[in-house]
PDB file of C-alpha atoms and ligand atoms in Angstrom:
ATOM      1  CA  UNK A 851      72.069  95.202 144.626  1.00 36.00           C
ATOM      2  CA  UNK A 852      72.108  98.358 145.446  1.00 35.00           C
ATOM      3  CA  UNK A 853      74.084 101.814 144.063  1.00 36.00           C
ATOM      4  CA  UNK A 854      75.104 104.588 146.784  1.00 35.00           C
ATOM      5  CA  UNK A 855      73.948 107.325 144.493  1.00 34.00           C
ATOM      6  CA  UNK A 856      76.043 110.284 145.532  1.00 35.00           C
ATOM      7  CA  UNK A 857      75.792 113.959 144.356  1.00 34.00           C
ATOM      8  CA  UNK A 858      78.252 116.695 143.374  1.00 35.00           C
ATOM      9  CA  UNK A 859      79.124 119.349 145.660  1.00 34.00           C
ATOM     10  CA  UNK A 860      81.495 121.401 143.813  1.00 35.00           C
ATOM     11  CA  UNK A 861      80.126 121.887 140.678  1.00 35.00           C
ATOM     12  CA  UNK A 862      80.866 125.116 139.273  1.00 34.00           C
ATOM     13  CA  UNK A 863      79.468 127.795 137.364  1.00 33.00           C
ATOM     14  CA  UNK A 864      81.978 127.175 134.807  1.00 38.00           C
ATOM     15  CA  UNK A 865      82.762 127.724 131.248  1.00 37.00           C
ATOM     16  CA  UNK A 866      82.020 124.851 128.989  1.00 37.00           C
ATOM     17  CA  UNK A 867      84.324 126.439 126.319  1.00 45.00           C
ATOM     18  CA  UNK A 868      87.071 124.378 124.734  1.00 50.00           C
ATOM     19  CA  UNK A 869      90.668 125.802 125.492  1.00 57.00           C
ATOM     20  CA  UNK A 870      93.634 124.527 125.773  1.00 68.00           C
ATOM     21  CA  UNK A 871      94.431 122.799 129.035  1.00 72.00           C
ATOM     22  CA  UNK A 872      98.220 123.538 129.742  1.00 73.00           C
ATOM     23  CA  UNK A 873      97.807 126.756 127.973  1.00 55.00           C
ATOM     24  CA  UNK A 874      97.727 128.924 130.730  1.00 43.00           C
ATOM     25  CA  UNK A 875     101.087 129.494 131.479  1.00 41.00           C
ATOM     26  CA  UNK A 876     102.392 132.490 130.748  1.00 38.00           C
ATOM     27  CA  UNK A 877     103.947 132.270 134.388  1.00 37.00           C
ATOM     28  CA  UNK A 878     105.881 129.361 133.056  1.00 37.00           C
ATOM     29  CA  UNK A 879     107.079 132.241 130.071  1.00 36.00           C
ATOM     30  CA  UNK A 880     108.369 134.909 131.000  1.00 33.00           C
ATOM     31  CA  UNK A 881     108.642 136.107 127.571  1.00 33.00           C
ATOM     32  CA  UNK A 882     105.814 138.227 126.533  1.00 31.00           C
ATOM     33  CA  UNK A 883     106.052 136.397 122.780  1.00 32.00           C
ATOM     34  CA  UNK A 884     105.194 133.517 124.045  1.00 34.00           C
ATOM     35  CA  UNK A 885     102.869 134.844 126.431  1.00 36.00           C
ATOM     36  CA  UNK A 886     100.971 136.660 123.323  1.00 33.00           C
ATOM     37  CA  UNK A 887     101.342 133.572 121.546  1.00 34.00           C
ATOM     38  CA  UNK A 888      99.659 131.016 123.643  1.00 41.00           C
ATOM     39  CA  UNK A 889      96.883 133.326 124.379  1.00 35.00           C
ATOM     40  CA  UNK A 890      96.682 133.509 120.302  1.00 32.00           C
ATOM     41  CA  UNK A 891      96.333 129.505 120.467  1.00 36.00           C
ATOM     42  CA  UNK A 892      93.796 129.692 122.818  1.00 37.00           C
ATOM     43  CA  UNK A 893      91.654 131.933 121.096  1.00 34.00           C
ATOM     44  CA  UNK A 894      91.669 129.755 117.807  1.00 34.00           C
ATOM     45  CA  UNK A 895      91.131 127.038 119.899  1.00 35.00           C
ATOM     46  CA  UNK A 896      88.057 128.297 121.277  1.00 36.00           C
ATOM     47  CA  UNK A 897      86.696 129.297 118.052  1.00 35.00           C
ATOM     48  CA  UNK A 898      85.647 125.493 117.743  1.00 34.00           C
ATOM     49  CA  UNK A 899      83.961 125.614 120.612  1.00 34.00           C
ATOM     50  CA  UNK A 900      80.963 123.341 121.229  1.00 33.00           C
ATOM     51  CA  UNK A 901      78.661 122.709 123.604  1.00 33.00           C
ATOM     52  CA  UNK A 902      78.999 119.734 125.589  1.00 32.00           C
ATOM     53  CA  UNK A 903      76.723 116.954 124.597  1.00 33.00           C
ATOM     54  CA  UNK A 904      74.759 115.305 126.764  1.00 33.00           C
ATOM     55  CA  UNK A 905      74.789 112.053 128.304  1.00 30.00           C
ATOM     56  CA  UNK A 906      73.397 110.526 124.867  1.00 32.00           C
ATOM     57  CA  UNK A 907      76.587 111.694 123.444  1.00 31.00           C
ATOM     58  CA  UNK A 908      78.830 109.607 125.800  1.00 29.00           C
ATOM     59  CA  UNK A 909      76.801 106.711 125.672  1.00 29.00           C
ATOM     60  CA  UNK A 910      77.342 106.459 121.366  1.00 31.00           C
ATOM     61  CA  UNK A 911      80.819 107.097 122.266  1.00 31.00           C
ATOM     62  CA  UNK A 912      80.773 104.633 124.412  1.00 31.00           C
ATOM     63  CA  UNK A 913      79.159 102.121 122.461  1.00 32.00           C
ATOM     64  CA  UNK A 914      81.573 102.750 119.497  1.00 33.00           C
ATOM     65  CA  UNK A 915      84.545 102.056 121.780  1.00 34.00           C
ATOM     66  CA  UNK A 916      83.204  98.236 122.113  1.00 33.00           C
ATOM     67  CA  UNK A 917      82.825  99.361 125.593  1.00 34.00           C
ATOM     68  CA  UNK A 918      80.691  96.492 127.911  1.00 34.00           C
ATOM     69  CA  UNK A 919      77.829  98.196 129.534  1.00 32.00           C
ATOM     70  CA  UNK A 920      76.925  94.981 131.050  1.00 33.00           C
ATOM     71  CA  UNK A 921      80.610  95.742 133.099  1.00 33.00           C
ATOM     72  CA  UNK A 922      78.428  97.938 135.338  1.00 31.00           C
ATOM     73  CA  UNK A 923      74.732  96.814 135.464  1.00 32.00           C
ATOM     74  CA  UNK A 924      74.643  95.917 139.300  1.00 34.00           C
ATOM     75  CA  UNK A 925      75.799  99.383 139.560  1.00 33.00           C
ATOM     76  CA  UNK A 926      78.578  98.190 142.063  1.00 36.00           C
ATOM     77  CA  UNK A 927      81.975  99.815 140.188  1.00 38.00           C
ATOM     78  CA  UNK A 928      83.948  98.867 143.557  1.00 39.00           C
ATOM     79  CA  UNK A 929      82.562  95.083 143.718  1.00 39.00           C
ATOM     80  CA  UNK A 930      85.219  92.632 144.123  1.00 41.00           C
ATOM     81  CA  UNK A 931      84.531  90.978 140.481  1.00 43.00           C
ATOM     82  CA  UNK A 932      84.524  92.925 137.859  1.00 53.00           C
ATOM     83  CA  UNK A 933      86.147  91.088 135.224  1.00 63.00           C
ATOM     84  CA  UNK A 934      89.324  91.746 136.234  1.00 68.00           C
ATOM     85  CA  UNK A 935      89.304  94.951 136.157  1.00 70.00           C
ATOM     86  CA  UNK A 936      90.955  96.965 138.662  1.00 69.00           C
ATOM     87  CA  UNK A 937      89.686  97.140 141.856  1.00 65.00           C
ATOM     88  CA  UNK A 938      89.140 101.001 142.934  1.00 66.00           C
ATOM     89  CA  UNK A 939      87.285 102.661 145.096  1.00 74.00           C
ATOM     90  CA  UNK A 940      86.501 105.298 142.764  1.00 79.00           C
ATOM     91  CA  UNK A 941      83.505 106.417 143.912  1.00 82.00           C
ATOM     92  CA  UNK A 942      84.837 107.950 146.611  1.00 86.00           C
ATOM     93  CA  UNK A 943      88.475 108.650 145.324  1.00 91.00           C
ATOM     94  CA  UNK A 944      87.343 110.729 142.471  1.00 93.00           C
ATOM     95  CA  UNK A 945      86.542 113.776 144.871  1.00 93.00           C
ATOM     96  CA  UNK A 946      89.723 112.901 146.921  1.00 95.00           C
ATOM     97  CA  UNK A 947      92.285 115.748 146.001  1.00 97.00           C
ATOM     98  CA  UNK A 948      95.212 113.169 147.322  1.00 96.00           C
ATOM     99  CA  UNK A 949      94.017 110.192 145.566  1.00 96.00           C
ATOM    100  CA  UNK A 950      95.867 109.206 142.346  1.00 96.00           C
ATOM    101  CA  UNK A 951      92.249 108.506 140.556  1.00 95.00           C
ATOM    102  CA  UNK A 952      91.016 112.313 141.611  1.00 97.00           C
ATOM    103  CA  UNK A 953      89.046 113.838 138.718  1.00 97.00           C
ATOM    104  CA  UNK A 954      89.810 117.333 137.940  1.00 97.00           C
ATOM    105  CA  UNK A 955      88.253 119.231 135.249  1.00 94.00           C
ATOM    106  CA  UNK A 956      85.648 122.027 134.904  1.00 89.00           C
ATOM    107  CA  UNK A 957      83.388 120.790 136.659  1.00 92.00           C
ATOM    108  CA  UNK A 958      85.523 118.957 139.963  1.00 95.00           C
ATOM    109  CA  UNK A 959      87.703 121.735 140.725  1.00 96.00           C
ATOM    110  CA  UNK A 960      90.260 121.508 143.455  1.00 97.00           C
ATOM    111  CA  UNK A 961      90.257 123.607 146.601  1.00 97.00           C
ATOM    112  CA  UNK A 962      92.593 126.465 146.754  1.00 97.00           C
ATOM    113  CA  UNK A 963      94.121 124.950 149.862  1.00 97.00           C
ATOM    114  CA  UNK A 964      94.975 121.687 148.222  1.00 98.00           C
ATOM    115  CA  UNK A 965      98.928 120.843 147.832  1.00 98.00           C
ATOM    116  CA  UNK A 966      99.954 118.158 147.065  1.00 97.00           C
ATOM    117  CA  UNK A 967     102.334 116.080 149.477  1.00 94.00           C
ATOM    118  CA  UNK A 968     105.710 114.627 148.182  1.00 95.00           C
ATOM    119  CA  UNK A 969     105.936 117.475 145.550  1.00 98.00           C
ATOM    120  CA  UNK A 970     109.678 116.900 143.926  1.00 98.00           C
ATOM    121  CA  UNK A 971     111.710 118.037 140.945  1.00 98.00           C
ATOM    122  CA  UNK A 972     111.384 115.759 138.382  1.00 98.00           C
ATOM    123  CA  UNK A 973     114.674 113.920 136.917  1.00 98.00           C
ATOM    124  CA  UNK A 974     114.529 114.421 133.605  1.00 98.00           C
ATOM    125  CA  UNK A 975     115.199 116.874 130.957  1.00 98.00           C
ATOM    126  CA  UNK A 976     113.122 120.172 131.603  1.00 98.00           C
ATOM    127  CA  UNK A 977     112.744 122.924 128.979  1.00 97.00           C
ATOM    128  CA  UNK A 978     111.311 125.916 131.303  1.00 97.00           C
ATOM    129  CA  UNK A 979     113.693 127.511 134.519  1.00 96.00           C
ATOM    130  CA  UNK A 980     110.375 128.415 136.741  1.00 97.00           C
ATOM    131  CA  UNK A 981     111.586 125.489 139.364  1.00 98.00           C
ATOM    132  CA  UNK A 982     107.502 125.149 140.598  1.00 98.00           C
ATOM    133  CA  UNK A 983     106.542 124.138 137.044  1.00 98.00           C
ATOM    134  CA  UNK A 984     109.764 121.132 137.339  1.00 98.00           C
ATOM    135  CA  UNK A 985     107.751 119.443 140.157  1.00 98.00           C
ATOM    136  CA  UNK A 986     105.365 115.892 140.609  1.00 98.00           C
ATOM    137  CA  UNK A 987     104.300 114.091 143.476  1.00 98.00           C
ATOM    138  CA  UNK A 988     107.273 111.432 143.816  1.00 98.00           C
ATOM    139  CA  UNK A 989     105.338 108.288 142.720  1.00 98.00           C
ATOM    140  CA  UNK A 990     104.379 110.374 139.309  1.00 98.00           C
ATOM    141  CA  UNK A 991     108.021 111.756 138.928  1.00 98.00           C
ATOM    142  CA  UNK A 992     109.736 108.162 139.549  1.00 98.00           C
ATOM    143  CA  UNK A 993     107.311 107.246 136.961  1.00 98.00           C
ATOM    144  CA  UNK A 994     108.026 110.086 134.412  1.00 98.00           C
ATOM    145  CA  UNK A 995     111.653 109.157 135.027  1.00 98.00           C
ATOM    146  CA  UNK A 996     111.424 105.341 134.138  1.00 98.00           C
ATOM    147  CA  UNK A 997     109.294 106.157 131.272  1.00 98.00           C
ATOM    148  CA  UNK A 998     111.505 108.736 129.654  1.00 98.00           C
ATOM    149  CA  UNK A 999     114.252 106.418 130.433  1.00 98.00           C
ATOM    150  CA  UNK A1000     113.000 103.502 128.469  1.00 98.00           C
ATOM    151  CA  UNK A1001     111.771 105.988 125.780  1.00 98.00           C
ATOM    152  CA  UNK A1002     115.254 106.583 125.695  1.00 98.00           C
ATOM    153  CA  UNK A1003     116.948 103.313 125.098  1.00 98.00           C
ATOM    154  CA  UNK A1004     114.626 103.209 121.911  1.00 97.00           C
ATOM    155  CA  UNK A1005     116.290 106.692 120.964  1.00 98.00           C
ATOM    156  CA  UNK A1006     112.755 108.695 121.959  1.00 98.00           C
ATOM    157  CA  UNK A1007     114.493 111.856 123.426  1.00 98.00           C
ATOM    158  CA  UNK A1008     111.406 113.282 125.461  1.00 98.00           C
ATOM    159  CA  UNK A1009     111.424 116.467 127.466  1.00 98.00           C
ATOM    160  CA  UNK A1010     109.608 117.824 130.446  1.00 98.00           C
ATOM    161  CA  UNK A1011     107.778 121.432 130.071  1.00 98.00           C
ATOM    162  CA  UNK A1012     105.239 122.073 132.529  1.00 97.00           C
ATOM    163  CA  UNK A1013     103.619 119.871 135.785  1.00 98.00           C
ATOM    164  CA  UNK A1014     102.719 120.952 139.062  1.00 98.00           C
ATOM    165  CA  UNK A1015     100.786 124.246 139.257  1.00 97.00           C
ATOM    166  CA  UNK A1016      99.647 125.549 142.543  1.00 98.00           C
ATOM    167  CA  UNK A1017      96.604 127.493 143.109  1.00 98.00           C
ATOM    168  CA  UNK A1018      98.125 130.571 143.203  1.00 97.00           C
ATOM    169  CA  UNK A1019     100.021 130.173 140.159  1.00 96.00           C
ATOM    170  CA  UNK A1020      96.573 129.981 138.437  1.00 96.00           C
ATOM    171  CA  UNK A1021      94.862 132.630 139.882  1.00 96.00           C
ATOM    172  CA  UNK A1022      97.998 134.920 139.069  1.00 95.00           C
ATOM    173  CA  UNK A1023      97.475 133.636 135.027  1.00 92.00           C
ATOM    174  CA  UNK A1024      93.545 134.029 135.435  1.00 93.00           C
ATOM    175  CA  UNK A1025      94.039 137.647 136.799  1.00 95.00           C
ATOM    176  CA  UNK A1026      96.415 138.012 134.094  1.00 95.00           C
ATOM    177  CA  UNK A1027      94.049 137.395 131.802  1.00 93.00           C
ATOM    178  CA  UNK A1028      91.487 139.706 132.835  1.00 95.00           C
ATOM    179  CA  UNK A1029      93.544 142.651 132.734  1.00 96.00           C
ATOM    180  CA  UNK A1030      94.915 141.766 129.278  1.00 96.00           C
ATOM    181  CA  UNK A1031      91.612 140.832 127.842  1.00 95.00           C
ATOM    182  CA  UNK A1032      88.835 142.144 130.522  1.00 94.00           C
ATOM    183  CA  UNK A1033      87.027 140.147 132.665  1.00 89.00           C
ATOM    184  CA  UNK A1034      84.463 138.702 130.420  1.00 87.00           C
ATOM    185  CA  UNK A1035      86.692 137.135 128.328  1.00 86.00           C
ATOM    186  CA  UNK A1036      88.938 136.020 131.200  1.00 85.00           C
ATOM    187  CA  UNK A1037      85.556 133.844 131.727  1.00 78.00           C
ATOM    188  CA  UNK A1038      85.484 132.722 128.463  1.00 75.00           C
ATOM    189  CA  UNK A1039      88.530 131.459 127.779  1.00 78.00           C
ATOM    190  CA  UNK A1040      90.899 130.966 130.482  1.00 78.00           C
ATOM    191  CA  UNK A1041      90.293 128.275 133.168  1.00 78.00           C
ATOM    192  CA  UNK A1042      89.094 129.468 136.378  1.00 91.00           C
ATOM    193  CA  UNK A1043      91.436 128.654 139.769  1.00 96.00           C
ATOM    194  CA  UNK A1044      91.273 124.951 141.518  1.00 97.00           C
ATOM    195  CA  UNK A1045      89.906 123.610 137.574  1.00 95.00           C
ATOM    196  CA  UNK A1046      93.789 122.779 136.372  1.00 95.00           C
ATOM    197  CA  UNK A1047      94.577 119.034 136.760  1.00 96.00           C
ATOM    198  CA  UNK A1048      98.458 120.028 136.880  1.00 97.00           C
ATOM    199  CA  UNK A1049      97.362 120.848 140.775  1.00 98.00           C
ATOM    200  CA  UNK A1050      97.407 117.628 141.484  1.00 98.00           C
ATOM    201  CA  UNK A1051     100.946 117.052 140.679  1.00 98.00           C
ATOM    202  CA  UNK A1052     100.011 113.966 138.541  1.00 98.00           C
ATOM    203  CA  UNK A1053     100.647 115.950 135.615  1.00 98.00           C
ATOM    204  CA  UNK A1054     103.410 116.381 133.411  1.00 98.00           C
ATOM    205  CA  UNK A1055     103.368 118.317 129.661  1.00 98.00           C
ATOM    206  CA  UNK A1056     105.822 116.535 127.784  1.00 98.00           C
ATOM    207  CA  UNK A1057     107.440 118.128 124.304  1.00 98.00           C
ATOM    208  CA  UNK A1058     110.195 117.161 121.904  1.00 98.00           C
ATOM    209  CA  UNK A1059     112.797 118.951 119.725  1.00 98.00           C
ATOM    210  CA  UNK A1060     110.973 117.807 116.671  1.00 98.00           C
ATOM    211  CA  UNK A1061     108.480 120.130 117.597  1.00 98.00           C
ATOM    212  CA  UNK A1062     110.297 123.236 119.004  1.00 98.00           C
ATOM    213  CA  UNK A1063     110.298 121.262 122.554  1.00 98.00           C
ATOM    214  CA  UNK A1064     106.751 124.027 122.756  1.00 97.00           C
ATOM    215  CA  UNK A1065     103.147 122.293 123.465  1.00 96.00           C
ATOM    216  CA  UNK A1066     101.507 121.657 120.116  1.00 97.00           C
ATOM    217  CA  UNK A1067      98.793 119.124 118.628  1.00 97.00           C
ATOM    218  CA  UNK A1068     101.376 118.888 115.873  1.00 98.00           C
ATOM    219  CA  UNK A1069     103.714 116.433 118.897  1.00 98.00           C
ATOM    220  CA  UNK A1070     101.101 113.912 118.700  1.00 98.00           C
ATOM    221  CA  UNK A1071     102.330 113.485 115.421  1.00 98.00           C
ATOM    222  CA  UNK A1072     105.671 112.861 115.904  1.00 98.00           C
ATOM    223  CA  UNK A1073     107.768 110.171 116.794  1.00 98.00           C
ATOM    224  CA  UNK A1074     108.482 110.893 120.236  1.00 98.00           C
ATOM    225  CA  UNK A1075     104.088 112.078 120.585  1.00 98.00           C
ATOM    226  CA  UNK A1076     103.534 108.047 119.394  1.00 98.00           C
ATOM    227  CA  UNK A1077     105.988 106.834 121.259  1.00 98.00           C
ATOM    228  CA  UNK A1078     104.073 108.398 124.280  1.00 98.00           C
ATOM    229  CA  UNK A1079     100.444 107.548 122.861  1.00 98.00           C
ATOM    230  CA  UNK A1080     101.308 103.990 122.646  1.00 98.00           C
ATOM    231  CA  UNK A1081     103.654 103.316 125.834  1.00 98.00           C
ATOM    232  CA  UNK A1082     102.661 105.941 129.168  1.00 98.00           C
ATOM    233  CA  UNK A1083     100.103 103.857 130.271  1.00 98.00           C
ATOM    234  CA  UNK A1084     102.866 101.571 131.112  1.00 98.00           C
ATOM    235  CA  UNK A1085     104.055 103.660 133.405  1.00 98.00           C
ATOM    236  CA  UNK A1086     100.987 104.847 134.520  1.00 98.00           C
ATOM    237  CA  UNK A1087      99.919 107.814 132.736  1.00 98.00           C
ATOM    238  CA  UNK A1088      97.005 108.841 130.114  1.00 98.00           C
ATOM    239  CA  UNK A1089      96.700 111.123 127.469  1.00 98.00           C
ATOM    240  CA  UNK A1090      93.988 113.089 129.422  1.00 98.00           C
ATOM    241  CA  UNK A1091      92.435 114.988 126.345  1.00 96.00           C
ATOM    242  CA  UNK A1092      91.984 112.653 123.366  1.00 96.00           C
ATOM    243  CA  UNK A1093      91.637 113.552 120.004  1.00 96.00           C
ATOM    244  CA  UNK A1094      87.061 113.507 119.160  1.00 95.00           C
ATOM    245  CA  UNK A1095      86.482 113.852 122.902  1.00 94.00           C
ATOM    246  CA  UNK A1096      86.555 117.536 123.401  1.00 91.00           C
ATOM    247  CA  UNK A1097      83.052 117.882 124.119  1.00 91.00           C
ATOM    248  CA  UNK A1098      83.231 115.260 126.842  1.00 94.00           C
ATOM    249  CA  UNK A1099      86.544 116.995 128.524  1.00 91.00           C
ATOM    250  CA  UNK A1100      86.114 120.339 127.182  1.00 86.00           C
ATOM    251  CA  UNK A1101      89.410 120.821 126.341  1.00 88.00           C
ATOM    252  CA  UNK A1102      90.834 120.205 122.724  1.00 90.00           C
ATOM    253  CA  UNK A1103      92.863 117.125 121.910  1.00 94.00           C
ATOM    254  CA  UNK A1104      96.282 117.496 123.720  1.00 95.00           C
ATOM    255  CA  UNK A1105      98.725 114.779 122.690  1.00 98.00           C
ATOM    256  CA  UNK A1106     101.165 116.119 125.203  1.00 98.00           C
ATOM    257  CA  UNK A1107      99.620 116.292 128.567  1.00 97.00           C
ATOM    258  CA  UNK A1108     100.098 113.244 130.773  1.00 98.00           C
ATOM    259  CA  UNK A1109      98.469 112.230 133.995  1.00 98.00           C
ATOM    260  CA  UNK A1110      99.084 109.545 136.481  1.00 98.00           C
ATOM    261  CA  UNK A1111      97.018 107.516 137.230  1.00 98.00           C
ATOM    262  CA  UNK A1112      98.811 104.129 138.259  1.00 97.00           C
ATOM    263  CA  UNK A1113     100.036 101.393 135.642  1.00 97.00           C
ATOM    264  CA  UNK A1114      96.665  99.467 136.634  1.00 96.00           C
ATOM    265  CA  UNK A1115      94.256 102.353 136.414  1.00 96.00           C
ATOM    266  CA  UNK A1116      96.042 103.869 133.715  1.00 98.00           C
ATOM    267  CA  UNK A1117      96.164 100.421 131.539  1.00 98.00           C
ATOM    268  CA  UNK A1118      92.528  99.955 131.754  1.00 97.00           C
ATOM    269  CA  UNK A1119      91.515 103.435 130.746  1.00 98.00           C
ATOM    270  CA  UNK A1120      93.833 103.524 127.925  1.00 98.00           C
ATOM    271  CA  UNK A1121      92.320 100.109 126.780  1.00 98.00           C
ATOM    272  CA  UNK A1122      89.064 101.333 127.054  1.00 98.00           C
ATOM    273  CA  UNK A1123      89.490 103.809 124.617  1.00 97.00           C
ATOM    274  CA  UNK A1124      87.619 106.590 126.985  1.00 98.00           C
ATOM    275  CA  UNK A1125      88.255 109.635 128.176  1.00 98.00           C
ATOM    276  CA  UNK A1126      88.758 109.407 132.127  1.00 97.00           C
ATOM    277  CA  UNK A1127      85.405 111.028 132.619  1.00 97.00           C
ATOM    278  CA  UNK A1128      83.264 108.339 130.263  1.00 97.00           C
ATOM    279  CA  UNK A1129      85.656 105.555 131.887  1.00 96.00           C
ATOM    280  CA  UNK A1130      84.199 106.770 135.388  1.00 96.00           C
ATOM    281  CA  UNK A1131      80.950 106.976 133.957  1.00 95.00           C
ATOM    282  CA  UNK A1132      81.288 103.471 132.349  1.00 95.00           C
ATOM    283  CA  UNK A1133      82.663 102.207 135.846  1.00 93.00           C
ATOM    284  CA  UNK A1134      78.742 103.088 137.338  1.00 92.00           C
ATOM    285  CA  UNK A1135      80.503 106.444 139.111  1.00 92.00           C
ATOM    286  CA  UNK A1136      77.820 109.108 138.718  1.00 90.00           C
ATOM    287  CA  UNK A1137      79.814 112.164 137.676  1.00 93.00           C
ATOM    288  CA  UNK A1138      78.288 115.172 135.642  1.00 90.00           C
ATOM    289  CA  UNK A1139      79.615 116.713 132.478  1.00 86.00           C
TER     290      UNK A1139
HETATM  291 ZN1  LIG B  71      98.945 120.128 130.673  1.00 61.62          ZN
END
């Protein structure tokens, strides 16, 4: 059999730093504490900064995650049978801005024209008034709804905080950032335009009052994070930064940040144990990291 080999065409010259995903959003904040305070976060964060590993890395990840090479030895991730795994057409979807199994991340950025259609304002609690930072693409806000909905009924009182994030929007924070910290840093440490997955509108930060309803590791902790770890595929999302896979996402473990990716997509990565970009990998899609 044969394997369509296909090669990146937007790879960046990015920053393989670790910072903190949702971070950025001192737009969201129009206080300058908080402002001062996230950028704070992201500094420490970065202090642990590694390298990406390479591809050895993922596959001893792999391998400790039980994870079946064999899944993928015809090299056909879109073939019919694949034990029952869902069928995708990933290999082409992943560079799709529109398509629910798009990768975003450093290295697949989005293009600054990209919108997303269907944006809406989610129905659910919300802790932040900017109304962009309220919206989803409908099928991931009637998710987000549902989900918080039967967190609910097992008295898991979830919040909303940040999702979509147009281009603009994050080339107004990166700009930010340079003036405040000069340009070199700005390259550092804060993500560049088009490289934030809450463009997609598939994304929703998600909070609590146990933890000050703000964005903190500590969340993954709580009831309401575990409720969340253990129950959003359901509805379709992933935690899209795990906790030990920083060097494969380069962002730091964020127990709040949720991404849609369909119940069936989103069951099967969460099962697998992988981060979305060594689940691609282990589904024979040639991505780089
Ligand atoms: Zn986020």
């Amino acid at each position: 059999m044969t394997f369509k080999k296909w090669m990146v065409t937007t790879s960046l010259v990015s920053s393989v730093l670790l910072l903190n995903a949702c971070g950025q959003t001192s737009e969201e904040e129009p206080s300058p504490d908080e402002t001062a305070q996230e950028e704070v976060n992201q500094n420490e964060e970065s202090q642990t900064t590694e390298e990406p590993d390479d591809e050895d890395q993922i596959e001893n990840d792999e391998d400790s995650n039980g994870s079946n090479a064999s899944d993928n030895e015809d090299g056909e991730p879109s073939d019919s049978v694949d034990n029952g795994r869902p069928q995708l057409d990933l290999e082409e979807d992943v560079l799709e801005p529109a398509s629910f199994s798009v990768l975003v991340n450093k290295q697949y950025s989005l293009p600054e024209d990209y919108v997303p259609d269907n944006l809406v304002t989610v129905e659910v609690p919300t802790v932040l008034p900017n109304p962009e930072i309220k919206q989803m693409r409908q099928v991931a806000a009637d998710a987000l709804k549902e989900m918080f909905d039967t967190a609910e009924t097992s008295g898991i009182i979830l919040h909303a905080r940040s999702g979509y994030r147009s281009y603009q929007t994050q080339v107004q924070l990166f700009n930010n950032y340079v003036n405040n910290h000069g340009e070199e840093a700005a390259n550092k440490y804060s993500a560049r335009p088009g490289e934030s997955e809450h463009q997609t509108g598939l994304v929703m930060d998600v909070t609590s009052e146990s933890v000050g309803l703000q964005l903190t590791e500590e969340f993954g902790n709580t009831e309401e994070g575990t409720w969340v770890r253990d129950n959003a595929h359901e509805f379709g999302f992933i935690i899209r930064y795990l906790e030990g896979k920083e060097d494969i996402t380069g962002y730091v473990f964020e127990p709040w940040h949720i991404r849609y990716l369909g119940p069936e997509l989103a069951t099967d990565v969460y099962e697998s144990g992988l981060s979305y970009e060594e689940y691609l990998i282990d589904r024979g899609i040639n991505i780089e990291i």
